């Protein structure tokens, strides 16, 4: 597992690297926080990002939170102090593990494991939500297309659905695609005689 380490202190970055190596994680890259963070992280292509900030300012935290939103990777952030608002901002930014006053070599590996699991769980939830939204949108489009067919052709609902399904099968397309074509056609053609 490749891990990117971002720390404002090179001494602490070395301690983190040692702790990770002792835990058997040797594919490490230390990112320079003074440079363009997102570009450096993307170039190193880590599986996990570990950020350690001693006393971060609000602006520095915002920069890291913006980076968190831009990256689709598990992020574990260690800070020496925090408040409720900053903690909520970290969660909203997609930080998978936000640990206050808890950087110790023996804790790094378990926190990274937690960050990975939380990231994977959150990703699954996001995928399921996107699929549910897509299915709902498809269902709404199919219902509109059935209503159009019922009005235009004088069909009942089962017959309108059977017509949609039959055309989808003949044209080797999804029912939602056929329904979308009907809805679009109706919007363009309107109530032509």
Coordinates of N, CA, C and O in Angstrom, one line a residue:
X1 N 0.8 -1.2 0.0 CA 0.0 0.0 0.0 C 0.9 1.2 0.0 O 1.8 1.4 0.9
X2 N 0.7 2.1 -1.0 CA 1.5 3.3 -1.1 C 0.8 4.4 -0.3 O -0.4 4.7 -0.4
X3 N 1.6 5.1 0.6 CA 1.1 6.1 1.5 C 1.8 7.4 1.3 O 3.0 7.5 1.3
X4 N 1.0 8.5 1.1 CA 1.6 9.8 1.0 C 1.6 10.5 2.4 O 0.5 10.4 3.0
X5 N 2.7 11.0 2.8 CA 2.7 11.7 4.1 C 2.9 13.2 3.9 O 3.8 13.6 3.2
X6 N 2.0 13.9 4.5 CA 2.1 15.4 4.4 C 2.2 15.9 5.8 O 1.4 15.7 6.7
X7 N 3.3 16.6 6.1 CA 3.6 17.2 7.4 C 4.3 18.5 7.2 O 5.3 18.6 6.4
X8 N 4.0 19.5 8.0 CA 4.7 20.7 8.0 C 6.1 20.7 8.6 O 6.9 21.5 8.5
X9 N 6.3 19.6 9.4 CA 7.6 19.4 10.0 C 8.3 18.1 9.4 O 7.8 17.0 9.5
X10 N 9.5 18.3 8.9 CA 10.3 17.2 8.4 C 10.6 16.2 9.5 O 10.7 15.0 9.2
X11 N 10.8 16.7 10.7 CA 11.1 15.8 11.8 C 10.0 14.8 12.1 O 10.1 13.6 12.3
X12 N 8.8 15.4 12.2 CA 7.6 14.6 12.5 C 7.3 13.7 11.3 O 6.9 12.5 11.5
X13 N 7.6 14.1 10.1 CA 7.4 13.3 8.9 C 8.3 12.1 9.0 O 7.9 10.9 8.6
X14 N 9.5 12.3 9.5 CA 10.4 11.1 9.7 C 9.9 10.2 10.7 O 10.0 8.9 10.6
X15 N 9.3 10.7 11.8 CA 8.8 9.8 12.9 C 7.6 9.0 12.3 O 7.5 7.8 12.6
X16 N 6.8 9.7 11.6 CA 5.6 8.9 10.9 C 6.2 7.9 10.0 O 5.7 6.7 10.0
X17 N 7.1 8.2 9.2 CA 7.7 7.2 8.2 C 8.3 6.0 9.0 O 8.0 4.9 8.6
X18 N 9.0 6.3 10.1 CA 9.5 5.2 10.9 C 8.4 4.3 11.5 O 8.5 3.1 11.4
X19 N 7.4 4.9 12.0 CA 6.3 4.2 12.5 C 5.6 3.3 11.5 O 5.2 2.1 11.7
X20 N 5.4 3.8 10.3 CA 4.8 3.1 9.2 C 5.7 1.9 8.8 O 5.3 0.8 8.5
X21 N 7.0 2.2 8.7 CA 8.0 1.1 8.3 C 8.0 0.0 9.3 O 8.0 -1.2 9.0
X22 N 7.9 0.4 10.6 CA 7.9 -0.6 11.7 C 6.6 -1.5 11.6 O 6.6 -2.6 12.0
X23 N 5.5 -0.9 11.1 CA 4.3 -1.6 10.9 C 4.3 -2.4 9.6 O 3.3 -3.0 9.2
X24 N 5.4 -2.4 8.9 CA 5.5 -3.2 7.6 C 5.0 -2.4 6.4 O 4.9 -3.0 5.3
X25 N 4.8 -1.1 6.5 CA 4.4 -0.3 5.3 C 5.6 0.5 4.8 O 6.1 1.4 5.5
X26 N 6.1 0.1 3.7 CA 7.4 0.7 3.2 C 7.3 1.5 2.0 O 8.2 2.2 1.6
X27 N 6.1 1.5 1.3 CA 6.0 2.3 0.1 C 5.4 3.6 0.5 O 4.2 3.9 0.5
X28 N 6.4 4.5 0.8 CA 6.0 5.8 1.4 C 6.5 7.0 0.5 O 7.6 6.8 -0.1
X29 N 5.8 8.0 0.4 CA 6.3 9.2 -0.2 C 5.9 10.4 0.6 O 4.8 10.6 1.1
X30 N 6.9 11.3 0.9 CA 6.7 12.5 1.7 C 6.5 13.7 0.7 O 7.2 13.9 -0.2
X31 N 5.3 14.3 0.9 CA 4.9 15.4 0.1 C 5.3 16.7 0.8 O 5.1 16.9 2.0
X32 N 5.8 17.7 0.0 CA 6.2 19.0 0.5 C 4.9 19.8 0.6 O 4.3 20.2 -0.4
X33 N 4.5 20.2 1.8 CA 3.3 21.0 2.0 C 3.4 22.4 1.4 O 2.4 23.1 1.3
X34 N 4.6 22.9 1.1 CA 4.8 24.2 0.6 C 4.5 24.2 -0.9 O 4.2 25.3 -1.4
X35 N 4.5 23.1 -1.5 CA 4.2 23.0 -3.0 C 2.8 22.8 -3.3 O 1.9 22.8 -2.4
X36 N 2.4 22.6 -4.5 CA 1.0 22.4 -4.9 C 0.6 21.0 -4.4 O 1.0 20.0 -5.0
X37 N -0.2 20.9 -3.4 CA -0.6 19.6 -2.8 C -1.2 18.7 -3.7 O -0.8 17.5 -3.8
X38 N -2.3 19.1 -4.3 CA -3.1 18.1 -5.1 C -2.2 17.6 -6.2 O -2.3 16.4 -6.5
X39 N -1.5 18.4 -6.9 CA -0.6 17.9 -8.0 C 0.4 16.9 -7.5 O 0.6 15.9 -8.2
X40 N 1.0 17.2 -6.4 CA 2.0 16.3 -5.8 C 1.4 15.0 -5.4 O 2.0 13.9 -5.7
X41 N 0.2 15.0 -4.8 CA -0.4 13.8 -4.4 C -0.9 13.0 -5.6 O -0.6 11.8 -5.6
X42 N -1.4 13.7 -6.6 CA -1.8 12.9 -7.8 C -0.7 12.3 -8.5 O -0.7 11.2 -9.0
X43 N 0.5 13.0 -8.5 CA 1.7 12.5 -9.2 C 2.2 11.3 -8.5 O 2.7 10.4 -9.1
X44 N 2.1 11.3 -7.2 CA 2.7 10.1 -6.4 C 1.7 8.9 -6.4 O 2.1 7.8 -6.1
X45 N 0.4 9.2 -6.7 CA -0.6 8.2 -6.8 C -0.7 7.2 -5.6 O -0.6 6.0 -5.7
X46 N -0.8 7.8 -4.4 CA -0.9 6.9 -3.2 C -2.3 6.3 -3.0 O -3.3 6.8 -3.6
X47 N -2.4 5.3 -2.3 CA -3.7 4.7 -1.9 C -4.3 5.3 -0.7 O -5.5 5.3 -0.6
X48 N -3.4 5.9 0.1 CA -3.9 6.6 1.3 C -3.0 7.9 1.5 O -1.8 7.9 1.2
X49 N -3.7 8.9 2.1 CA -2.9 10.1 2.4 C -3.0 10.3 3.9 O -4.1 10.3 4.5
X50 N -1.8 10.6 4.5 CA -1.7 10.8 5.9 C -1.2 12.2 6.1 O -0.2 12.6 5.6
X51 N -2.0 13.0 6.8 CA -1.7 14.4 7.0 C -1.5 14.6 8.5 O -2.3 14.2 9.3
X52 N -0.4 15.3 8.9 CA -0.1 15.6 10.3 C 0.1 17.1 10.4 O 1.0 17.7 9.7
X53 N -0.7 17.8 11.2 CA -0.6 19.3 11.4 C -0.5 19.5 12.9 O -1.3 19.1 13.6
X54 N 0.6 20.3 13.2 CA 0.8 20.5 14.7 C -0.3 21.5 15.2 O -1.2 21.2 15.9
X55 N -0.2 22.8 14.8 CA -1.2 23.8 15.2 C -1.6 24.5 13.9 O -1.2 25.6 13.6
X56 N -2.6 23.9 13.2 CA -2.9 24.4 11.9 C -3.8 25.7 12.1 O -4.6 25.8 13.0
X57 N -3.5 26.6 11.2 CA -4.4 27.8 11.1 C -5.6 27.5 10.4 O -5.7 26.5 9.7
X58 N -6.6 28.3 10.5 CA -7.9 28.1 9.8 C -7.7 28.0 8.3 O -8.2 27.2 7.6
X59 N -6.8 28.9 7.7 CA -6.5 28.9 6.3 C -5.8 27.7 5.8 O -6.1 27.1 4.8
X60 N -4.8 27.2 6.6 CA -4.1 26.0 6.3 C -5.1 24.8 6.3 O -5.1 23.9 5.4
X61 N -6.0 24.7 7.3 CA -7.0 23.7 7.3 C -7.9 23.7 6.1 O -8.2 22.7 5.5
X62 N -8.3 24.9 5.7 CA -9.2 25.0 4.5 C -8.5 24.5 3.3 O -9.1 23.9 2.5
X63 N -7.1 24.8 3.2 CA -6.4 24.3 2.0 C -6.4 22.8 2.0 O -6.6 22.2 1.0
X64 N -6.2 22.2 3.2 CA -6.2 20.7 3.3 C -7.5 20.1 3.0 O -7.7 19.1 2.4
X65 N -8.6 20.8 3.5 CA -9.9 20.3 3.3 C -10.3 20.4 1.8 O -10.9 19.5 1.3
X66 N -9.8 21.5 1.1 CA -10.1 21.6 -0.3 C -9.4 20.5 -1.0 O -9.9 19.9 -2.0
X67 N -8.2 20.1 -0.6 CA -7.5 19.0 -1.2 C -8.2 17.7 -1.0 O -8.3 16.9 -1.9
X68 N -8.8 17.5 0.2 CA -9.5 16.3 0.6 C -10.7 16.1 -0.4 O -11.0 15.0 -0.8
X69 N -11.4 17.2 -0.6 CA -12.5 17.2 -1.5 C -12.1 16.8 -2.9 O -12.9 16.1 -3.7
X70 N -10.9 17.2 -3.4 CA -10.5 17.0 -4.7 C -10.0 15.6 -4.9 O -10.0 15.1 -6.1
X71 N -9.5 14.9 -3.9 CA -8.9 13.6 -4.0 C -10.0 12.5 -3.7 O -10.7 12.6 -2.7
X72 N -10.0 11.5 -4.4 CA -10.9 10.3 -4.1 C -10.0 9.2 -3.5 O -9.8 8.2 -4.0
X73 N -9.5 9.6 -2.3 CA -8.6 8.6 -1.6 C -8.9 8.7 -0.1 O -9.4 9.7 0.4
X74 N -8.7 7.6 0.7 CA -8.8 7.7 2.1 C -7.8 8.7 2.7 O -6.6 8.7 2.3
X75 N -8.2 9.6 3.6 CA -7.3 10.6 4.2 C -7.4 10.5 5.7 O -8.5 10.5 6.2
X76 N -6.3 10.3 6.3 CA -6.2 10.3 7.8 C -5.5 11.6 8.2 O -4.4 11.9 7.7
X77 N -6.1 12.4 9.0 CA -5.5 13.7 9.5 C -5.3 13.7 11.0 O -6.2 13.4 11.7
X78 N -4.1 14.0 11.4 CA -3.7 14.1 12.8 C -3.5 15.6 13.0 O -2.8 16.3 12.3
X79 N -4.2 16.1 14.1 CA -3.9 17.5 14.5 C -3.7 17.5 16.0 O -4.2 16.7 16.7
X80 N -3.0 18.5 16.5 CA -2.8 18.6 17.9 C -3.9 19.2 18.7 O -4.2 18.9 19.8
X81 N -4.7 20.1 18.0 CA -5.9 20.7 18.7 C -6.9 21.0 17.7 O -6.6 21.2 16.5
X82 N -8.2 21.0 18.1 CA -9.3 21.2 17.2 C -10.5 21.7 18.0 O -10.5 21.7 19.2
X83 N -11.5 22.1 17.3 CA -12.8 22.5 17.9 C -13.9 21.8 17.1 O -13.6 21.2 16.1
X84 N -15.1 21.9 17.6 CA -16.2 21.2 17.0 C -16.4 21.6 15.5 O -16.7 20.8 14.7
X85 N -16.3 22.9 15.3 CA -16.5 23.4 13.9 C -15.5 22.9 12.9 O -15.8 22.4 11.8
X86 N -14.2 22.8 13.4 CA -13.2 22.3 12.5 C -13.3 20.8 12.3 O -13.1 20.3 11.2
X87 N -13.7 20.1 13.3 CA -14.0 18.6 13.2 C -15.1 18.4 12.2 O -15.0 17.5 11.3
X88 N -16.2 19.2 12.3 CA -17.3 19.0 11.3 C -16.8 19.4 9.9 O -17.2 18.7 8.9
X89 N -16.0 20.4 9.7 CA -15.4 20.8 8.4 C -14.6 19.6 7.9 O -14.6 19.4 6.6
X90 N -13.8 19.0 8.7 CA -13.0 17.8 8.3 C -13.9 16.7 7.7 O -13.6 16.1 6.7
X91 N -14.9 16.4 8.5 CA -15.9 15.3 8.1 C -16.5 15.7 6.8 O -16.6 14.9 5.8
X92 N -17.0 16.9 6.7 CA -17.7 17.4 5.4 C -16.7 17.4 4.2 O -17.2 17.2 3.1
X93 N -15.4 17.6 4.5 CA -14.4 17.6 3.4 C -14.1 16.2 3.0 O -13.4 16.0 2.0
X94 N -14.5 15.2 3.7 CA -14.2 13.8 3.3 C -13.0 13.2 4.0 O -12.5 12.2 3.5
X95 N -12.5 13.8 5.0 CA -11.4 13.2 5.8 C -12.0 11.9 6.5 O -13.0 12.0 7.2
X96 N -11.3 10.8 6.2 CA -11.8 9.5 6.7 C -11.6 9.3 8.2 O -12.3 8.6 8.8
X97 N -10.4 9.8 8.6 CA -10.1 9.7 10.1 C -9.5 11.0 10.5 O -8.5 11.5 9.9
X98 N -10.1 11.6 11.5 CA -9.6 12.9 12.0 C -9.3 12.7 13.5 O -10.2 12.5 14.3
X99 N -8.0 12.7 13.8 CA -7.5 12.3 15.1 C -6.9 13.6 15.8 O -6.0 14.2 15.2
X100 N -7.4 13.9 16.9 CA -6.9 15.1 17.7 C -6.0 14.6 18.8 O -6.4 13.7 19.6
X101 N -4.8 15.2 18.8 CA -3.8 14.9 19.9 C -3.6 13.4 20.0 O -3.7 12.9 21.1
X102 N -3.3 12.8 18.9 CA -3.2 11.3 19.0 C -2.1 10.7 18.2 O -2.1 9.5 17.9
X103 N -1.1 11.5 17.7 CA -0.1 10.9 16.9 C 0.9 10.2 17.7 O 1.6 10.8 18.5
X104 N 0.9 8.9 17.6 CA 1.9 8.1 18.2 C 2.2 7.0 17.2 O 1.3 6.5 16.5
X105 N 3.5 6.6 17.2 CA 3.9 5.6 16.1 C 3.0 4.4 16.1 O 2.6 3.9 15.1
X106 N 2.7 3.8 17.3 CA 1.9 2.6 17.4 C 0.4 2.8 16.9 O -0.3 1.8 16.6
X107 N 0.0 4.0 16.9 CA -1.4 4.3 16.5 C -1.6 4.6 15.0 O -2.7 4.5 14.5
X108 N -0.5 4.8 14.3 CA -0.7 5.3 12.9 C -1.3 4.2 12.1 O -2.2 4.4 11.3
X109 N -0.8 2.9 12.2 CA -1.3 1.9 11.3 C -2.8 1.6 11.6 O -3.6 1.5 10.6
X110 N -3.2 1.4 12.8 CA -4.7 1.2 13.1 C -5.5 2.4 12.6 O -6.6 2.2 12.0
X111 N -5.1 3.6 12.7 CA -5.8 4.8 12.2 C -5.9 4.7 10.7 O -7.0 5.0 10.1
X112 N -4.8 4.4 10.0 CA -4.9 4.2 8.6 C -5.8 3.1 8.1 O -6.6 3.3 7.2
X113 N -5.8 2.0 8.8 CA -6.8 0.9 8.5 C -8.2 1.4 8.7 O -9.0 1.1 7.8
X114 N -8.5 2.2 9.7 CA -9.8 2.7 9.9 C -10.2 3.7 8.8 O -11.3 3.6 8.3
X115 N -9.2 4.5 8.4 CA -9.5 5.5 7.4 C -9.8 4.8 6.1 O -10.8 5.2 5.4
X116 N -9.1 3.7 5.8 CA -9.4 3.0 4.5 C -10.8 2.3 4.6 O -11.6 2.4 3.6
X117 N -11.1 1.7 5.7 CA -12.4 1.1 5.8 C -13.6 2.1 5.8 O -14.6 1.9 5.1
X118 N -13.4 3.2 6.4 CA -14.4 4.3 6.4 C -14.6 4.8 5.0 O -15.7 5.1 4.5
X119 N -13.5 5.0 4.3 CA -13.5 5.5 2.9 C -14.2 4.6 2.0 O -15.1 4.9 1.2
X120 N -13.9 3.3 2.2 CA -14.6 2.3 1.3 C -16.1 2.2 1.6 O -16.9 2.1 0.7
X121 N -16.4 2.3 2.9 CA -17.9 2.2 3.3 C -18.6 3.5 2.7 O -19.7 3.4 2.2
X122 N -18.0 4.6 2.8 CA -18.6 5.9 2.3 C -18.7 5.8 0.8 O -19.7 6.2 0.3
X123 N -17.7 5.3 0.1 CA -17.7 5.1 -1.3 C -18.8 4.2 -1.8 O -19.5 4.5 -2.7
X124 N -19.0 3.1 -1.0 CA -20.1 2.2 -1.3 C -21.5 2.9 -1.2 O -22.4 2.8 -2.0
X125 N -21.6 3.7 -0.1 CA -22.8 4.4 0.1 C -23.1 5.4 -1.0 O -24.2 5.6 -1.4
X126 N -22.0 6.1 -1.4 CA -22.2 7.1 -2.5 C -22.6 6.4 -3.8 O -23.5 6.9 -4.5
X127 N -22.0 5.3 -4.0 CA -22.4 4.5 -5.3 C -23.8 4.0 -5.2 O -24.6 4.2 -6.2
X128 N -24.2 3.5 -4.0 CA -25.6 3.1 -3.9 C -26.6 4.2 -4.0 O -27.6 4.1 -4.6
X129 N -26.2 5.4 -3.4 CA -27.1 6.6 -3.6 C -27.2 7.0 -5.0 O -28.3 7.3 -5.5
X130 N -26.1 7.0 -5.7 CA -26.1 7.4 -7.1 C -27.0 6.5 -7.9 O -27.8 6.9 -8.8
X131 N -26.9 5.1 -7.7 CA -27.7 4.2 -8.4 C -29.1 4.3 -8.0 O -30.0 4.2 -8.9
X132 N -29.5 4.6 -6.8 CA -30.9 4.8 -6.4 C -31.4 6.1 -7.1 O -32.6 6.0 -7.5
X133 N -30.7 7.1 -7.1 CA -31.1 8.3 -7.8 C -31.3 8.1 -9.3 O -32.3 8.6 -9.8
X134 N -30.4 7.4 -9.9 CA -30.6 7.0 -11.3 C -31.8 6.2 -11.5 O -32.6 6.4 -12.5
X135 N -32.0 5.2 -10.7 CA -33.2 4.3 -10.8 C -34.5 5.1 -10.7 O -35.5 4.9 -11.4
X136 N -34.5 6.0 -9.7 CA -35.7 6.9 -9.5 C -35.9 7.8 -10.7 O -37.1 7.9 -11.2
X137 N -34.8 8.4 -11.2 CA -35.0 9.2 -12.4 C -35.5 8.4 -13.6 O -36.4 8.8 -14.4
X138 N -35.0 7.2 -13.8 CA -35.4 6.3 -14.8 C -36.9 6.0 -14.7 O -37.7 6.0 -15.6
X139 N -37.3 5.7 -13.4 CA -38.7 5.3 -13.1 C -39.6 6.5 -13.5 O -40.7 6.3 -14.0
X140 N -39.2 7.7 -13.1 CA -40.0 8.9 -13.4 C -40.1 9.1 -14.9 O -41.2 9.5 -15.4
X141 N -39.0 8.9 -15.6 CA -39.1 9.1 -17.1 C -40.0 8.0 -17.7 O -40.7 8.3 -18.6
X142 N -39.9 6.8 -17.2 CA -40.8 5.7 -17.7 C -42.2 6.1 -17.5 O -43.1 5.9 -18.3
X143 N -42.5 6.6 -16.3 CA -43.9 6.9 -15.9 C -44.4 8.1 -16.8 O -45.5 8.0 -17.3
X144 N -43.5 9.1 -17.1 CA -44.0 10.1 -18.1 C -44.2 9.6 -19.5 O -45.2 10.0 -20.1
X145 N -43.3 8.7 -19.9 CA -43.5 8.1 -21.2 C -44.8 7.3 -21.3 O -45.5 7.4 -22.3
X146 N -45.1 6.5 -20.3 CA -46.3 5.8 -20.2 C -47.5 6.7 -20.3 O -48.5 6.4 -21.1
X147 N -47.5 7.8 -19.6 CA -48.6 8.8 -19.6 C -48.7 9.3 -21.0 O -49.9 9.5 -21.5
X148 N -47.6 9.6 -21.7 CA -47.7 10.1 -23.1 C -48.3 9.1 -24.0 O -49.2 9.4 -24.8
X149 N -47.9 7.9 -23.9 CA -48.4 6.8 -24.7 C -49.9 6.6 -24.4 O -50.7 6.3 -25.3
X150 N -50.3 6.6 -23.1 CA -51.7 6.4 -22.8 C -52.5 7.5 -23.4 O -53.6 7.2 -23.9
X151 N -52.0 8.7 -23.4 CA -52.8 9.9 -23.9 C -52.8 9.8 -25.5 O -53.9 9.9 -26.1
X152 N -51.7 9.6 -26.1 CA -51.6 9.6 -27.5 C -52.3 8.4 -28.2 O -52.9 8.6 -29.3
X153 N -52.1 7.3 -27.6 CA -52.6 6.0 -28.2 C -53.9 5.5 -27.6 O -54.3 4.4 -28.0
X154 N -54.3 6.1 -26.5 CA -55.5 5.6 -25.8 C -55.3 4.3 -25.2 O -56.2 3.4 -25.1
X155 N -54.1 4.0 -24.6 CA -53.8 2.8 -24.0 C -54.0 2.8 -22.5 O -54.0 3.9 -21.9
X156 N -54.1 1.7 -21.9 CA -54.1 1.6 -20.4 C -52.6 1.5 -20.0 O -51.7 1.3 -20.8
X157 N -52.4 1.6 -18.7 CA -51.0 1.6 -18.2 C -50.2 0.3 -18.5 O -49.1 0.4 -19.0
X158 N -50.8 -0.9 -18.3 CA -50.0 -2.1 -18.7 C -49.7 -2.2 -20.1 O -48.6 -2.6 -20.5
X159 N -50.6 -1.7 -21.0 CA -50.4 -1.8 -22.4 C -49.3 -0.8 -22.8 O -48.4 -1.1 -23.7
X160 N -49.3 0.4 -22.2 CA -48.3 1.4 -22.5 C -46.9 0.9 -22.1 O -45.9 1.0 -22.8
X161 N -46.8 0.2 -20.9 CA -45.6 -0.3 -20.5 C -45.1 -1.5 -21.4 O -43.9 -1.6 -21.7
X162 N -46.1 -2.3 -21.8 CA -45.7 -3.4 -22.7 C -45.2 -2.9 -24.0 O -44.2 -3.4 -24.6
X163 N -45.7 -1.8 -24.5 CA -45.3 -1.2 -25.7 C -43.8 -0.7 -25.6 O -43.0 -0.9 -26.4
X164 N -43.6 0.0 -24.4 CA -42.2 0.5 -24.1 C -41.2 -0.7 -24.1 O -40.2 -0.6 -24.7
X165 N -41.6 -1.7 -23.3 CA -40.7 -2.8 -23.1 C -40.5 -3.5 -24.5 O -39.3 -3.9 -24.8
X166 N -41.5 -3.7 -25.3 CA -41.4 -4.4 -26.6 C -40.4 -3.6 -27.5 O -39.6 -4.2 -28.1
X167 N -40.6 -2.3 -27.5 CA -39.7 -1.5 -28.4 C -38.3 -1.5 -27.9 O -37.3 -1.6 -28.7
X168 N -38.1 -1.5 -26.6 CA -36.8 -1.6 -26.0 C -36.1 -2.9 -26.4 O -34.9 -2.9 -26.7
X169 N -36.8 -4.0 -26.3 CA -36.3 -5.3 -26.6 C -35.9 -5.4 -28.1 O -34.9 -5.9 -28.5
X170 N -36.8 -4.8 -29.0 CA -36.5 -4.9 -30.4 C -35.3 -4.0 -30.8 O -34.6 -4.4 -31.7
X171 N -35.2 -2.9 -30.1 CA -34.1 -2.0 -30.5 C -32.8 -2.2 -29.6 O -31.9 -1.5 -29.8
X172 N -32.9 -3.2 -28.8 CA -31.8 -3.6 -27.9 C -31.3 -2.4 -27.1 O -30.1 -2.1 -27.0
X173 N -32.3 -1.7 -26.5 CA -32.0 -0.5 -25.6 C -32.7 -0.7 -24.3 O -33.6 -1.5 -24.2
X174 N -32.3 0.0 -23.3 CA -33.0 0.0 -22.0 C -34.3 0.7 -22.1 O -34.5 1.6 -22.9
X175 N -35.3 0.2 -21.3 CA -36.6 0.8 -21.3 C -36.5 2.3 -21.0 O -37.2 3.2 -21.6
X176 N -35.6 2.7 -20.1 CA -35.4 4.1 -19.7 C -35.0 4.9 -20.9 O -35.3 6.1 -21.1
X177 N -34.1 4.4 -21.8 CA -33.7 5.1 -23.0 C -34.8 5.3 -24.0 O -34.9 6.4 -24.5
X178 N -35.6 4.3 -24.2 CA -36.8 4.4 -25.0 C -37.7 5.5 -24.5 O -38.3 6.3 -25.2
X179 N -38.0 5.4 -23.1 CA -38.8 6.4 -22.5 C -38.3 7.8 -22.6 O -39.1 8.7 -22.9
X180 N -37.0 7.9 -22.5 CA -36.4 9.3 -22.6 C -36.6 9.8 -24.0 O -36.9 11.0 -24.2
X181 N -36.5 9.0 -25.0 CA -36.7 9.4 -26.4 C -38.2 9.8 -26.6 O -38.5 10.8 -27.3
X182 N -39.1 9.1 -26.0 CA -40.6 9.5 -26.1 C -40.8 10.8 -25.4 O -41.5 11.7 -26.0
X183 N -40.3 11.0 -24.2 CA -40.4 12.3 -23.5 C -39.8 13.4 -24.2 O -40.4 14.5 -24.4
X184 N -38.6 13.2 -24.8 CA -38.0 14.3 -25.6 C -38.7 14.6 -26.8 O -39.0 15.8 -27.2
X185 N -39.2 13.6 -27.5 CA -40.0 13.8 -28.7 C -41.3 14.6 -28.4 O -41.7 15.5 -29.1
X186 N -41.9 14.2 -27.3 CA -43.2 14.9 -26.9 C -42.9 16.4 -26.6 O -43.6 17.3 -26.9
X187 N -41.7 16.6 -25.9 CA -41.4 18.0 -25.6 C -41.1 18.8 -26.9 O -41.4 20.0 -26.9
X188 N -40.5 18.2 -27.9 CA -40.2 18.9 -29.1 C -41.4 19.1 -30.0 O -41.7 20.1 -30.6
X189 N -42.2 18.0 -30.1 CA -43.4 18.0 -31.0 C -44.6 18.6 -30.4 O -45.5 19.1 -31.1
X190 N -44.8 18.5 -29.0 CA -45.9 19.1 -28.4 C -47.2 18.5 -28.8 O -47.3 17.4 -29.1
X191 N -48.2 19.4 -28.9 CA -49.5 18.9 -29.3 C -49.8 19.1 -30.7 O -50.8 19.8 -31.1
X192 N -49.0 18.5 -31.6 CA -49.3 18.6 -33.0 C -50.5 17.8 -33.4 O -50.7 16.7 -32.8
X193 N -51.2 18.2 -34.4 CA -52.4 17.5 -34.8 C -52.0 16.2 -35.5 O -51.0 15.9 -35.9

